[in-house]
Coordinates of C-alpha atoms in Angstrom, one line a residue:
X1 CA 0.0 0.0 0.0
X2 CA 2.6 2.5 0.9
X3 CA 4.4 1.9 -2.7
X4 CA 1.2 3.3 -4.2
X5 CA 1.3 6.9 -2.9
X6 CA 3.8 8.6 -4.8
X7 CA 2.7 6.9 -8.0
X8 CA -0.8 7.7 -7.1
X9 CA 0.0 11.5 -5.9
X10 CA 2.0 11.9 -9.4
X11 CA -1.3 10.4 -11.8
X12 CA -3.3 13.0 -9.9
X13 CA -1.7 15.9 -10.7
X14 CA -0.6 14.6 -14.0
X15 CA -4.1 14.3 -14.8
X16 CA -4.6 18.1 -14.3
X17 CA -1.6 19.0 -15.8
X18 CA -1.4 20.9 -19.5
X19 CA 1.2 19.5 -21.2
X20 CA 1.5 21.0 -24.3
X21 CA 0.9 18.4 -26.6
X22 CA -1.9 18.9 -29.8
X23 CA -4.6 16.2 -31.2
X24 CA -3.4 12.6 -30.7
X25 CA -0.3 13.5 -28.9
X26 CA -2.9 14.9 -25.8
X27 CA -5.4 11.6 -26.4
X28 CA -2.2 9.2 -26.3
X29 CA -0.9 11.7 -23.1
X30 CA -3.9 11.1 -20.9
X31 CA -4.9 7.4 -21.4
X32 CA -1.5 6.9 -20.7
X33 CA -1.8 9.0 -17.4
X34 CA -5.5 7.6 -16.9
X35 CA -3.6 3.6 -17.4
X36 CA -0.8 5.0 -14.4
X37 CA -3.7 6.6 -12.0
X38 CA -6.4 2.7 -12.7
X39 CA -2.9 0.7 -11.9
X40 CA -1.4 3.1 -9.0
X41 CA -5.1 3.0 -7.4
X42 CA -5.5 -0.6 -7.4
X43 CA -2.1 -1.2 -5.9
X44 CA -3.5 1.4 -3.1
X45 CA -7.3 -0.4 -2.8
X46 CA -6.7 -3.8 -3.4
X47 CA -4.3 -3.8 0.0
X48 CA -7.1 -1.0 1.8
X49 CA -9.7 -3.3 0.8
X50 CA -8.5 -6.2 3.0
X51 CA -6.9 -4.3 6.0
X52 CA -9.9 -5.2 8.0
X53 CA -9.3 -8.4 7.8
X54 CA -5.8 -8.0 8.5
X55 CA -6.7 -6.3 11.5
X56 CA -9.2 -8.0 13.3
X57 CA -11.2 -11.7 12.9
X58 CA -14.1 -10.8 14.7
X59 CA -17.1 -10.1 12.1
X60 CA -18.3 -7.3 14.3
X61 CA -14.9 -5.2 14.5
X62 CA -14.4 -5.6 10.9
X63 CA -18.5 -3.8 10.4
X64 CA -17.2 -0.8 12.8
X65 CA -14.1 -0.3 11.2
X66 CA -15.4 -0.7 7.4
X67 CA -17.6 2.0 8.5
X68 CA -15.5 4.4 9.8
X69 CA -13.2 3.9 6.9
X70 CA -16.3 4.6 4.8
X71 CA -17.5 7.7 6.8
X72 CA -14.1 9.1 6.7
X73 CA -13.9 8.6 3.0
X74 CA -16.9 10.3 2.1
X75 CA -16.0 13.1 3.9
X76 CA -12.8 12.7 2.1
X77 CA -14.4 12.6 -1.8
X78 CA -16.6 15.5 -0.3
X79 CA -13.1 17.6 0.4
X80 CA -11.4 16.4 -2.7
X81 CA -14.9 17.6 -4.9
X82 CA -14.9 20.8 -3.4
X83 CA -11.8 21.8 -2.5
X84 CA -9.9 22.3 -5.6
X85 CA -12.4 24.0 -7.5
X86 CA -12.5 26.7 -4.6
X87 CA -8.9 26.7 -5.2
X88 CA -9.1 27.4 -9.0
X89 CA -11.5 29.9 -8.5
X90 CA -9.6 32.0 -6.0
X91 CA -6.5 31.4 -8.2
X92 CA -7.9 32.8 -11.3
X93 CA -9.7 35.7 -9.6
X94 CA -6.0 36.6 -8.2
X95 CA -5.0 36.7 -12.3
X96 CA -3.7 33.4 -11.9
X97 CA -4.4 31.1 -15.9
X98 CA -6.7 28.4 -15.9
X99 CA -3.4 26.3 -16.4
X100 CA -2.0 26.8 -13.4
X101 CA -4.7 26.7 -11.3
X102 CA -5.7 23.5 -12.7
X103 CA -2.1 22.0 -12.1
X104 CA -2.4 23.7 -8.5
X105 CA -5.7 21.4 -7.9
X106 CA -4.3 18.3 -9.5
X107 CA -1.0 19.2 -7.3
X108 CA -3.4 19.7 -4.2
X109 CA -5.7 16.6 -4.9
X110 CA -2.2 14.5 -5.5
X111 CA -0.8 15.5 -2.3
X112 CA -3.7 14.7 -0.1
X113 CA -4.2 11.7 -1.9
X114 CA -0.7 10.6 -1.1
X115 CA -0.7 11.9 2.2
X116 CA -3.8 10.1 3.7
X117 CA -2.6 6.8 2.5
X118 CA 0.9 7.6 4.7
X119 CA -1.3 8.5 7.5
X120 CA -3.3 5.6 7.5
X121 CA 0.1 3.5 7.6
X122 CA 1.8 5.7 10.4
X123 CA -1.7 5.4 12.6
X124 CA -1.7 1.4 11.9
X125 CA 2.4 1.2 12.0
X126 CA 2.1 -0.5 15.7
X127 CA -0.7 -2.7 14.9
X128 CA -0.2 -6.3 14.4
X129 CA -2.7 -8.8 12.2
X130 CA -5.0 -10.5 15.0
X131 CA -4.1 -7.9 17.9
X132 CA -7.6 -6.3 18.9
X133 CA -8.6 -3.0 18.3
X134 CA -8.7 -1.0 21.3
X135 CA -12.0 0.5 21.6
X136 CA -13.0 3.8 22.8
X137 CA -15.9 4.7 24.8
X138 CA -19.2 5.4 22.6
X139 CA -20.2 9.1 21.8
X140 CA -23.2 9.7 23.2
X141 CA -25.5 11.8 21.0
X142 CA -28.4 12.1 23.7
X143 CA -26.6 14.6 26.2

């Protein structure tokens, strides 16, 4: 998992990158990008996929921490929607081109991207297959 977050950080803002190229130059440029992002994501996902199991054998852990993981990334795809179209906007309203603000999000997106697969290794860096996840106490929502 942790050999896919450069790759995957450098797809990203690849992918928002202008790079110069006309007509089937640009067409050739981005399905080769769009083949590096599909192969650098899997090698991320494939290993994210199963950390539960890794993690913990008990069918009831595994739930609660699926969906956390899946509350967290919502939140995530919610940032990484937003985010770098608030960034292009305030970019090219400082006189910044639409190129660079565009390779500013794809260097943004790429960087987070990147960065919250390394955090999720550092968190789990202690954490051995089959130890038990230490719980916390429940939120309580009533008061």
């Amino acid at each position: 998992m942790a050999i896919s977050a450069l790759p995957l950080g450098l797809s990203l803002f690849l992918m928002f990158s202008n790079v110069g190229l006309n007509g089937g130059g640009k067409v050739l440029y981005f399905i080769a990008i769009s083949l590096f992002f599909w192969l650098s994501f899997s090698f991320f996902y494939i290993p994210y996929s199963a950390l539960g199991a890794e993690l913990t054998s008990d069918y009831h852990e595994r739930t609660k921490l699926r969906n956390y993981a899946r509350i967290f990334s919502s939140f995530g795809n919610m940032g990484a929607t937003a985010a770098p179209l608030l960034l292009i906007s305030l970019l090219v309203g400082s006189g910044k081109t639409q190129q660079f603000s565009w390779s500013c999000a794809g260097l943004f997106v790429g960087f987070f991207s990147a960065a919250s697969i390394l955090a999720t290794l550092y968190l789990l860096r202690n954490q051995k297959p089959g130890d038990t996840i230490q719980e916390s106490s429940p939120i309580n929502i009533n008061g």
